[in-house]
Amino acid sequence: MAGERRTGRWWHRLRLPVGVAAGTATAAVGLVFLAVAAVALAGSALAPPAGRRAAGLTKRYAALLVRVERRRLTGLLAAGELPAPVGAATRRQVGYLAARLLPGVLGLLAYAVLGVGVVLAAIVLRAAVRGELTPLDALAQVAVGAVLLLLNVQAIVSVAALDIRLARRLLGPGSRAELAARVRELTTSRAGVIDAVDAERQRIERDLHDGLQQRLVALGMLLGRARRTRDADRSRALLAQAHEDVQRAVEELREVAWRVYPSALDGSDLGEVLAMVARRSEVPVRIRCELPVRPERQTETVLYFVACEALTNAAKHAAATVVTVEIGVREGMVRMRVHDDGVGGADPAGRGLSGLARRVAALDGRLRVTSPVGGPTTVLAELPCG
């Protein structure tokens, strides 16, 4: 196990220089491809059928070379997530392969200089062993060699950074494509928000009709019976029952009002408001809120609704014994994780969770629900800090 860890550490250190060296080799392959493609396309200008075939082969092999470069960048240079090549964008892919010749040449020069440095270091070491150098001269040679080695390593790192930057710049969609994609995203989010608002209105209407309205009708009947009875004890009992029903109706009305607009956020932050919600929850709730700066009101409101929906589902459907709510900031995002130990099986496509997902997406956030059958259930919401 220790040997595997040491091997992993060495490979982690060698990935970047190996990736730059591989990039030099793939740049040479790309140069050959570009030369052959240019000759083929120029020669087929007089024969349209041959030109179409040459264009098809150019597109095919350009896409293949771009896939190879993406694997090299993500696997060896740890470039992270790279933009996917745009469909039918042969010009952009060929342009990227042409631009890749620059880091390929620079990488070749860096390794050539490194090779010359190794040869010179061997000469100096041989001279020092033979006694042809004084200790002072040997120390000066070592200092100069160390500085040149550091510069060479920095050059290799810079070549890798240039390689990654070219891929991010040239493989992604252009500004017009990005604008079109953003318009489609906003259109979809707008439609989703409208659907979510309509679903929430229907839910509030059902709560008012099936809960509060029925309770008020029953309250009116109780008060009518209390007015008609001539028995003082019976009248007092009916009035006491009516008073209890009024208190329950007020609680239900407060719950409905909070679903429409969490007014408590006007005077308290998200952690304090969720603590009030937790005190009314049927399931024990643990809350940890670590926000260095209070988020925007819209962000707090969406997170409030996500937490309330998750707590309601845990109490009504999951048979959970404890729910944990963790709120913090990570990588520029406000992150809320609601975890319960219930039976799981929550459907992310259900009306409640899908409506929350649309609310979160409207603020350029994302909502992920993990709820295998048997549990546990985790709801993760991430929203931009700004």
CSV table of C-alpha atoms in Angstrom, one decimal:
chain,number,residue,atom,x,y,z
A,1,MET,CA,0.0,0.0,0.0
A,2,ALA,CA,2.8,2.4,0.9
A,3,GLY,CA,4.5,1.5,-2.5
A,4,GLU,CA,1.3,2.3,-4.3
A,5,ARG,CA,1.1,5.7,-2.6
A,6,ARG,CA,4.7,6.5,-3.5
A,7,THR,CA,4.1,5.5,-7.1
A,8,GLY,CA,0.9,7.7,-7.2
A,9,ARG,CA,2.8,10.7,-5.9
A,10,TRP,CA,5.6,10.2,-8.4
A,11,TRP,CA,3.1,9.9,-11.3
A,12,HIS,CA,1.3,13.0,-10.1
A,13,ARG,CA,4.5,14.9,-10.3
A,14,LEU,CA,5.5,13.5,-13.7
A,15,ARG,CA,2.0,13.9,-15.3
A,16,LEU,CA,2.6,17.5,-16.5
A,17,PRO,CA,6.0,17.0,-18.1
A,18,VAL,CA,4.8,13.8,-19.7
A,19,GLY,CA,1.7,15.6,-21.0
A,20,VAL,CA,3.8,18.4,-22.5
A,21,ALA,CA,6.1,15.8,-24.2
A,22,ALA,CA,3.1,14.0,-25.5
A,23,GLY,CA,1.7,17.3,-26.8
A,24,THR,CA,4.9,17.8,-28.8
A,25,ALA,CA,4.4,14.4,-30.4
A,26,THR,CA,0.7,15.1,-31.2
A,27,ALA,CA,1.6,18.5,-32.6
A,28,ALA,CA,3.9,16.8,-35.0
A,29,VAL,CA,1.0,14.5,-36.0
A,30,GLY,CA,-1.2,17.5,-36.3
A,31,LEU,CA,1.3,19.2,-38.6
A,32,VAL,CA,1.4,16.2,-40.9
A,33,PHE,CA,-2.4,16.1,-40.9
A,34,LEU,CA,-2.7,19.8,-41.7
A,35,ALA,CA,-0.2,19.5,-44.6
A,36,VAL,CA,-1.9,16.5,-46.1
A,37,ALA,CA,-5.4,18.1,-45.7
A,38,ALA,CA,-4.2,21.3,-47.3
A,39,VAL,CA,-2.7,19.4,-50.3
A,40,ALA,CA,-5.8,17.2,-50.7
A,41,LEU,CA,-8.2,20.1,-50.6
A,42,ALA,CA,-6.2,22.2,-52.9
A,43,GLY,CA,-5.7,19.3,-55.4
A,44,SER,CA,-9.4,18.4,-55.3
A,45,ALA,CA,-10.6,21.9,-56.2
A,46,LEU,CA,-10.8,20.8,-59.8
A,47,ALA,CA,-12.9,17.7,-59.0
A,48,PRO,CA,-16.0,18.5,-56.8
A,49,PRO,CA,-16.7,14.8,-55.8
A,50,ALA,CA,-13.1,14.3,-54.7
A,51,GLY,CA,-13.4,17.6,-52.8
A,52,ARG,CA,-16.4,16.5,-50.9
A,53,ARG,CA,-14.6,13.2,-50.0
A,54,ALA,CA,-11.5,15.2,-48.9
A,55,ALA,CA,-13.7,17.5,-46.8
A,56,GLY,CA,-15.4,14.5,-45.1
A,57,LEU,CA,-12.1,12.9,-44.3
A,58,THR,CA,-10.7,16.2,-43.0
A,59,LYS,CA,-13.7,16.6,-40.7
A,60,ARG,CA,-13.4,13.0,-39.5
A,61,TYR,CA,-9.7,13.0,-38.7
A,62,ALA,CA,-9.8,16.5,-37.2
A,63,ALA,CA,-12.5,15.4,-34.8
A,64,LEU,CA,-10.3,12.3,-33.9
A,65,LEU,CA,-7.2,14.4,-33.3
A,66,VAL,CA,-9.2,16.8,-31.1
A,67,ARG,CA,-10.5,13.9,-29.0
A,68,VAL,CA,-7.0,12.7,-28.5
A,69,GLU,CA,-5.9,16.2,-27.4
A,70,ARG,CA,-8.8,16.5,-25.0
A,71,ARG,CA,-7.9,13.1,-23.4
A,72,ARG,CA,-4.3,14.3,-23.1
A,73,LEU,CA,-5.2,17.6,-21.5
A,74,THR,CA,-7.7,16.1,-19.0
A,75,GLY,CA,-5.7,13.0,-18.2
A,76,LEU,CA,-2.1,14.3,-18.1
A,77,LEU,CA,-2.4,18.0,-17.7
A,78,ALA,CA,-5.3,17.9,-15.3
A,79,ALA,CA,-7.2,20.5,-17.3
A,80,GLY,CA,-10.5,19.7,-15.6
A,81,GLU,CA,-13.7,20.1,-17.6
A,82,LEU,CA,-13.1,21.3,-21.2
A,83,PRO,CA,-15.8,22.6,-23.5
A,84,ALA,CA,-17.2,20.0,-25.8
A,85,PRO,CA,-16.3,20.5,-29.5
A,86,VAL,CA,-19.1,22.2,-31.3
A,87,GLY,CA,-21.0,19.9,-33.7
A,88,ALA,CA,-20.1,20.4,-37.4
A,89,ALA,CA,-17.5,23.0,-36.5
A,90,THR,CA,-14.7,21.6,-38.7
A,91,ARG,CA,-13.1,25.1,-39.1
A,92,ARG,CA,-12.8,25.6,-35.3
A,93,GLN,CA,-11.3,22.1,-34.9
A,94,VAL,CA,-8.8,22.6,-37.7
A,95,GLY,CA,-8.0,26.1,-36.4
A,96,TYR,CA,-7.4,24.6,-32.9
A,97,LEU,CA,-5.0,22.0,-34.4
A,98,ALA,CA,-3.1,24.7,-36.2
A,99,ALA,CA,-2.9,26.9,-33.1
A,100,ARG,CA,-1.6,23.8,-31.2
A,101,LEU,CA,1.5,23.9,-33.3
A,102,LEU,CA,2.7,26.8,-31.1
A,103,PRO,CA,2.8,25.0,-27.7
A,104,GLY,CA,4.1,21.9,-29.6
A,105,VAL,CA,7.1,23.9,-30.9
A,106,LEU,CA,7.6,25.6,-27.5
A,107,GLY,CA,7.5,22.3,-25.8
A,108,LEU,CA,10.1,20.8,-28.2
A,109,LEU,CA,12.4,23.8,-27.5
A,110,ALA,CA,12.0,23.4,-23.8
A,111,TYR,CA,12.9,19.8,-23.9
A,112,ALA,CA,15.8,20.5,-26.3
A,113,VAL,CA,17.2,23.0,-23.9
A,114,LEU,CA,16.7,20.5,-21.1
A,115,GLY,CA,18.6,17.9,-23.0
A,116,VAL,CA,21.5,20.3,-23.7
A,117,GLY,CA,21.5,21.2,-20.0
A,118,VAL,CA,21.8,17.5,-19.1
A,119,VAL,CA,24.7,17.1,-21.5
A,120,LEU,CA,26.5,20.1,-20.0
A,121,ALA,CA,25.8,18.9,-16.5
A,122,ALA,CA,27.4,15.6,-17.4
A,123,ILE,CA,30.5,17.4,-18.8
A,124,VAL,CA,30.8,19.6,-15.6
A,125,LEU,CA,30.4,16.5,-13.4
A,126,ARG,CA,33.1,14.7,-15.3
A,127,ALA,CA,35.4,17.6,-15.1
A,128,ALA,CA,34.8,17.9,-11.3
A,129,VAL,CA,35.5,14.2,-10.8
A,130,ARG,CA,38.8,14.6,-12.7
A,131,GLY,CA,39.8,17.6,-10.7
A,132,GLU,CA,39.8,19.9,-13.6
A,133,LEU,CA,37.5,22.4,-11.8
A,134,THR,CA,38.3,24.2,-8.6
A,135,PRO,CA,35.6,24.0,-5.8
A,136,LEU,CA,34.6,27.6,-6.5
A,137,ASP,CA,34.2,27.0,-10.2
A,138,ALA,CA,32.2,23.8,-9.5
A,139,LEU,CA,29.9,25.7,-7.1
A,140,ALA,CA,29.4,28.5,-9.7
A,141,GLN,CA,28.5,25.9,-12.3
A,142,VAL,CA,26.0,24.2,-10.0
A,143,ALA,CA,24.3,27.5,-9.2
A,144,VAL,CA,24.0,28.5,-12.9
A,145,GLY,CA,22.7,25.0,-13.7
A,146,ALA,CA,20.1,25.2,-10.9
A,147,VAL,CA,18.8,28.6,-12.1
A,148,LEU,CA,18.6,27.3,-15.7
A,149,LEU,CA,16.8,24.2,-14.5
A,150,LEU,CA,14.2,26.2,-12.7
A,151,LEU,CA,13.7,28.4,-15.7
A,152,ASN,CA,13.3,25.3,-17.9
A,153,VAL,CA,10.7,23.8,-15.5
A,154,GLN,CA,8.8,27.1,-15.5
A,155,ALA,CA,8.9,27.1,-19.3
A,156,ILE,CA,7.3,23.6,-19.3
A,157,VAL,CA,4.6,24.7,-16.9
A,158,SER,CA,3.9,27.8,-19.1
A,159,VAL,CA,3.6,25.6,-22.2
A,160,ALA,CA,1.0,23.4,-20.4
A,161,ALA,CA,-1.0,26.5,-19.3
A,162,LEU,CA,-0.9,27.8,-22.9
A,163,ASP,CA,-2.1,24.4,-24.2
A,164,ILE,CA,-5.0,24.4,-21.8
A,165,ARG,CA,-5.9,28.0,-22.5
A,166,LEU,CA,-6.0,27.4,-26.3
A,167,ALA,CA,-8.3,24.4,-25.8
A,168,ARG,CA,-10.7,26.4,-23.7
A,169,ARG,CA,-10.6,29.3,-26.1
A,170,LEU,CA,-10.9,27.5,-29.4
A,171,LEU,CA,-12.9,24.4,-28.7
A,172,GLY,CA,-15.8,26.1,-27.1
A,173,PRO,CA,-18.7,27.8,-28.9
A,174,GLY,CA,-18.3,31.3,-30.2
A,175,SER,CA,-19.9,34.3,-28.7
A,176,ARG,CA,-23.0,34.1,-30.9
A,177,ALA,CA,-23.4,30.4,-30.0
A,178,GLU,CA,-23.0,31.2,-26.3
A,179,LEU,CA,-25.6,34.0,-26.5
A,180,ALA,CA,-28.0,31.7,-28.3
A,181,ALA,CA,-27.5,29.0,-25.7
A,182,ARG,CA,-28.0,31.5,-22.9
A,183,VAL,CA,-31.2,32.7,-24.5
A,184,ARG,CA,-32.5,29.1,-24.7
A,185,GLU,CA,-31.5,28.5,-21.1
A,186,LEU,CA,-33.3,31.7,-19.9
A,187,THR,CA,-36.4,30.8,-21.9
A,188,THR,CA,-36.5,27.4,-20.4
A,189,SER,CA,-35.9,28.7,-16.9
A,190,ARG,CA,-38.7,31.3,-17.3
A,191,ALA,CA,-41.1,28.6,-18.5
A,192,GLY,CA,-40.1,26.5,-15.5
A,193,VAL,CA,-40.6,29.3,-13.0
A,194,ILE,CA,-44.1,30.0,-14.4
A,195,ASP,CA,-45.0,26.3,-14.1
A,196,ALA,CA,-43.6,26.2,-10.5
A,197,VAL,CA,-45.5,29.3,-9.5
A,198,ASP,CA,-48.7,27.8,-11.0
A,199,ALA,CA,-48.2,24.6,-9.2
A,200,GLU,CA,-47.6,26.5,-5.9
A,201,ARG,CA,-50.7,28.5,-6.4
A,202,GLN,CA,-52.7,25.3,-6.9
A,203,ARG,CA,-51.1,23.8,-3.8
A,204,ILE,CA,-52.0,26.9,-1.7
A,205,GLU,CA,-55.6,26.8,-3.1
A,206,ARG,CA,-55.9,23.1,-2.0
A,207,ASP,CA,-54.6,24.0,1.4
A,208,LEU,CA,-57.0,26.8,1.8
A,209,HIS,CA,-60.0,24.8,0.5
A,210,ASP,CA,-59.3,21.5,2.2
A,211,GLY,CA,-57.9,22.8,5.4
A,212,LEU,CA,-58.6,26.3,6.5
A,213,GLN,CA,-62.0,26.7,4.7
A,214,GLN,CA,-63.3,23.4,6.2
A,215,ARG,CA,-62.1,24.4,9.7
A,216,LEU,CA,-63.8,27.8,9.4
A,217,VAL,CA,-67.0,26.2,8.3
A,218,ALA,CA,-66.9,23.9,11.3
A,219,LEU,CA,-66.1,26.9,13.5
A,220,GLY,CA,-69.2,28.7,12.3
A,221,MET,CA,-71.3,25.6,13.1
A,222,LEU,CA,-69.9,25.4,16.6
A,223,LEU,CA,-70.6,29.1,17.3
A,224,GLY,CA,-74.1,28.6,15.9
A,225,ARG,CA,-74.7,25.7,18.3
A,226,ALA,CA,-73.3,27.7,21.2
A,227,ARG,CA,-75.8,30.5,20.4
A,228,ARG,CA,-78.8,28.2,20.2
A,229,THR,CA,-78.2,26.1,23.3
A,230,ARG,CA,-79.7,27.2,26.6
A,231,ASP,CA,-77.4,25.0,28.7
A,232,ALA,CA,-74.7,27.2,30.1
A,233,ASP,CA,-72.2,24.3,30.6
A,234,ARG,CA,-72.8,23.1,27.0
A,235,SER,CA,-72.4,26.6,25.7
A,236,ARG,CA,-69.0,27.0,27.5
A,237,ALA,CA,-67.8,23.7,26.2
A,238,LEU,CA,-68.7,24.6,22.6
A,239,LEU,CA,-67.0,28.0,23.0
A,240,ALA,CA,-63.8,26.4,24.3
A,241,GLN,CA,-63.8,24.0,21.4
A,242,ALA,CA,-64.4,27.0,19.1
A,243,HIS,CA,-61.4,28.8,20.7
A,244,GLU,CA,-59.2,25.8,20.0
A,245,ASP,CA,-60.3,25.6,16.4
A,246,VAL,CA,-59.5,29.3,16.0
A,247,GLN,CA,-56.0,28.7,17.3
A,248,ARG,CA,-55.5,25.8,14.9
A,249,ALA,CA,-56.9,27.9,12.0
A,250,VAL,CA,-54.5,30.7,12.8
A,251,GLU,CA,-51.6,28.2,12.7
A,252,GLU,CA,-52.7,26.8,9.4
A,253,LEU,CA,-53.1,30.4,8.0
A,254,ARG,CA,-49.6,31.2,9.1
A,255,GLU,CA,-48.3,28.1,7.4
A,256,VAL,CA,-50.0,29.0,4.2
A,257,ALA,CA,-48.7,32.6,4.4
A,258,TRP,CA,-45.2,31.5,4.9
A,259,ARG,CA,-45.4,29.3,1.8
A,260,VAL,CA,-46.4,32.4,-0.2
A,261,TYR,CA,-43.8,34.8,1.3
A,262,PRO,CA,-41.4,34.0,4.2
A,263,SER,CA,-41.8,37.4,5.9
A,264,ALA,CA,-39.6,36.3,8.8
A,265,LEU,CA,-36.6,36.8,6.5
A,266,ASP,CA,-37.2,40.5,6.7
A,267,GLY,CA,-35.9,40.7,10.2
A,268,SER,CA,-33.9,37.4,10.6
A,269,ASP,CA,-31.3,35.6,8.6
A,270,LEU,CA,-31.8,32.2,7.0
A,271,GLY,CA,-30.3,30.2,9.9
A,272,GLU,CA,-32.6,31.8,12.4
A,273,VAL,CA,-35.7,31.4,10.2
A,274,LEU,CA,-34.9,27.7,9.6
A,275,ALA,CA,-34.4,27.3,13.4
A,276,MET,CA,-38.0,28.5,13.9
A,277,VAL,CA,-39.2,26.1,11.2
A,278,ALA,CA,-37.3,23.3,12.9
A,279,ARG,CA,-39.0,23.9,16.2
A,280,ARG,CA,-42.4,23.3,14.6
A,281,SER,CA,-41.1,20.2,12.7
A,282,GLU,CA,-42.4,16.7,13.7
A,283,VAL,CA,-38.9,15.3,13.1
A,284,PRO,CA,-35.8,16.5,15.1
A,285,VAL,CA,-33.8,18.8,13.0
A,286,ARG,CA,-30.1,19.8,13.3
A,287,ILE,CA,-29.1,23.0,11.6
A,288,ARG,CA,-25.6,24.3,10.9
A,289,CYS,CA,-25.4,27.6,9.1
A,290,GLU,CA,-22.0,29.0,8.3
A,291,LEU,CA,-22.4,31.9,6.0
A,292,PRO,CA,-19.7,34.6,6.3
A,293,VAL,CA,-21.9,37.1,4.5
A,294,ARG,CA,-25.7,37.1,4.3
A,295,PRO,CA,-26.8,36.1,0.7
A,296,GLU,CA,-29.2,38.1,-1.4
A,297,ARG,CA,-32.9,37.9,-0.5
A,298,GLN,CA,-33.8,35.9,-3.6
A,299,THR,CA,-31.2,33.3,-2.7
A,300,GLU,CA,-32.3,33.1,0.9
A,301,THR,CA,-36.0,32.7,-0.2
A,302,VAL,CA,-35.2,29.8,-2.6
A,303,LEU,CA,-33.1,28.0,0.0
A,304,TYR,CA,-35.9,28.5,2.5
A,305,PHE,CA,-38.4,26.8,0.2
A,306,VAL,CA,-36.0,24.0,-0.6
A,307,ALA,CA,-35.4,23.3,3.2
A,308,CYS,CA,-39.1,23.5,4.0
A,309,GLU,CA,-40.0,21.1,1.2
A,310,ALA,CA,-37.3,18.7,2.2
A,311,LEU,CA,-38.4,18.8,5.9
A,312,THR,CA,-42.0,18.2,4.9
A,313,ASN,CA,-41.1,15.2,2.8
A,314,ALA,CA,-39.0,13.8,5.5
A,315,ALA,CA,-41.8,14.1,8.1
A,316,LYS,CA,-44.7,12.9,5.8
A,317,HIS,CA,-43.2,10.3,3.5
A,318,ALA,CA,-39.7,9.2,4.7
A,319,ALA,CA,-40.4,8.2,8.3
A,320,ALA,CA,-37.1,9.9,9.2
A,321,THR,CA,-35.9,10.1,12.8
A,322,VAL,CA,-33.5,13.0,12.3
A,323,VAL,CA,-32.8,15.6,9.6
A,324,THR,CA,-29.6,17.5,9.2
A,325,VAL,CA,-29.4,20.9,7.4
A,326,GLU,CA,-26.0,22.3,6.5
A,327,ILE,CA,-25.5,25.7,4.9
A,328,GLY,CA,-22.2,27.1,3.8
A,329,VAL,CA,-20.2,28.7,1.0
A,330,ARG,CA,-18.0,26.6,-1.3
A,331,GLU,CA,-16.2,27.7,-4.5
A,332,GLY,CA,-18.3,30.8,-4.9
A,333,MET,CA,-21.6,29.0,-4.3
A,334,VAL,CA,-24.0,29.1,-1.4
A,335,ARG,CA,-24.5,25.4,-0.7
A,336,MET,CA,-27.3,23.8,1.3
A,337,ARG,CA,-27.4,20.1,2.1
A,338,VAL,CA,-30.5,18.5,3.7
A,339,HIS,CA,-30.0,14.9,4.7
A,340,ASP,CA,-32.4,12.6,6.4
A,341,ASP,CA,-32.2,9.0,7.6
A,342,GLY,CA,-35.6,7.9,6.2
A,343,VAL,CA,-36.7,5.2,3.8
A,344,GLY,CA,-35.8,7.1,0.7
A,345,GLY,CA,-37.5,6.7,-2.6
A,346,ALA,CA,-38.2,10.4,-3.3
A,347,ASP,CA,-38.9,11.1,-6.9
A,348,PRO,CA,-37.0,14.1,-8.2
A,349,ALA,CA,-39.5,14.4,-11.1
A,350,GLY,CA,-42.4,14.8,-8.6
A,351,ARG,CA,-44.3,18.1,-8.5
A,352,GLY,CA,-42.7,19.4,-5.3
A,353,LEU,CA,-39.1,18.6,-6.0
A,354,SER,CA,-39.3,19.5,-9.8
A,355,GLY,CA,-40.8,22.8,-8.9
A,356,LEU,CA,-37.9,23.5,-6.5
A,357,ALA,CA,-35.4,22.5,-9.2
A,358,ARG,CA,-37.0,25.1,-11.5
A,359,ARG,CA,-36.9,27.8,-8.8
A,360,VAL,CA,-33.2,27.0,-8.3
A,361,ALA,CA,-32.4,27.0,-12.0
A,362,ALA,CA,-34.0,30.4,-12.4
A,363,LEU,CA,-31.1,31.8,-10.3
A,364,ASP,CA,-28.5,29.9,-12.2
A,365,GLY,CA,-28.2,27.3,-9.5
A,366,ARG,CA,-28.6,23.5,-9.5
A,367,LEU,CA,-30.5,21.1,-7.3
A,368,ARG,CA,-29.6,17.4,-6.9
A,369,VAL,CA,-31.7,14.8,-5.1
A,370,THR,CA,-30.2,11.5,-4.1
A,371,SER,CA,-32.8,9.1,-2.6
A,372,PRO,CA,-32.3,5.4,-3.2
A,373,VAL,CA,-35.0,3.0,-2.0
A,374,GLY,CA,-34.2,2.2,1.6
A,375,GLY,CA,-32.6,5.6,2.2
A,376,PRO,CA,-31.1,7.9,3.0
A,377,THR,CA,-32.2,11.0,1.2
A,378,THR,CA,-30.0,14.0,0.4
A,379,VAL,CA,-31.1,17.2,-1.2
A,380,LEU,CA,-28.3,19.4,-2.4
A,381,ALA,CA,-29.0,23.0,-3.6
A,382,GLU,CA,-26.2,25.3,-4.9
A,383,LEU,CA,-26.8,28.9,-5.8
A,384,PRO,CA,-24.3,31.7,-6.8
A,385,CYS,CA,-23.2,33.9,-4.0
A,386,GLY,CA,-23.8,37.1,-5.9
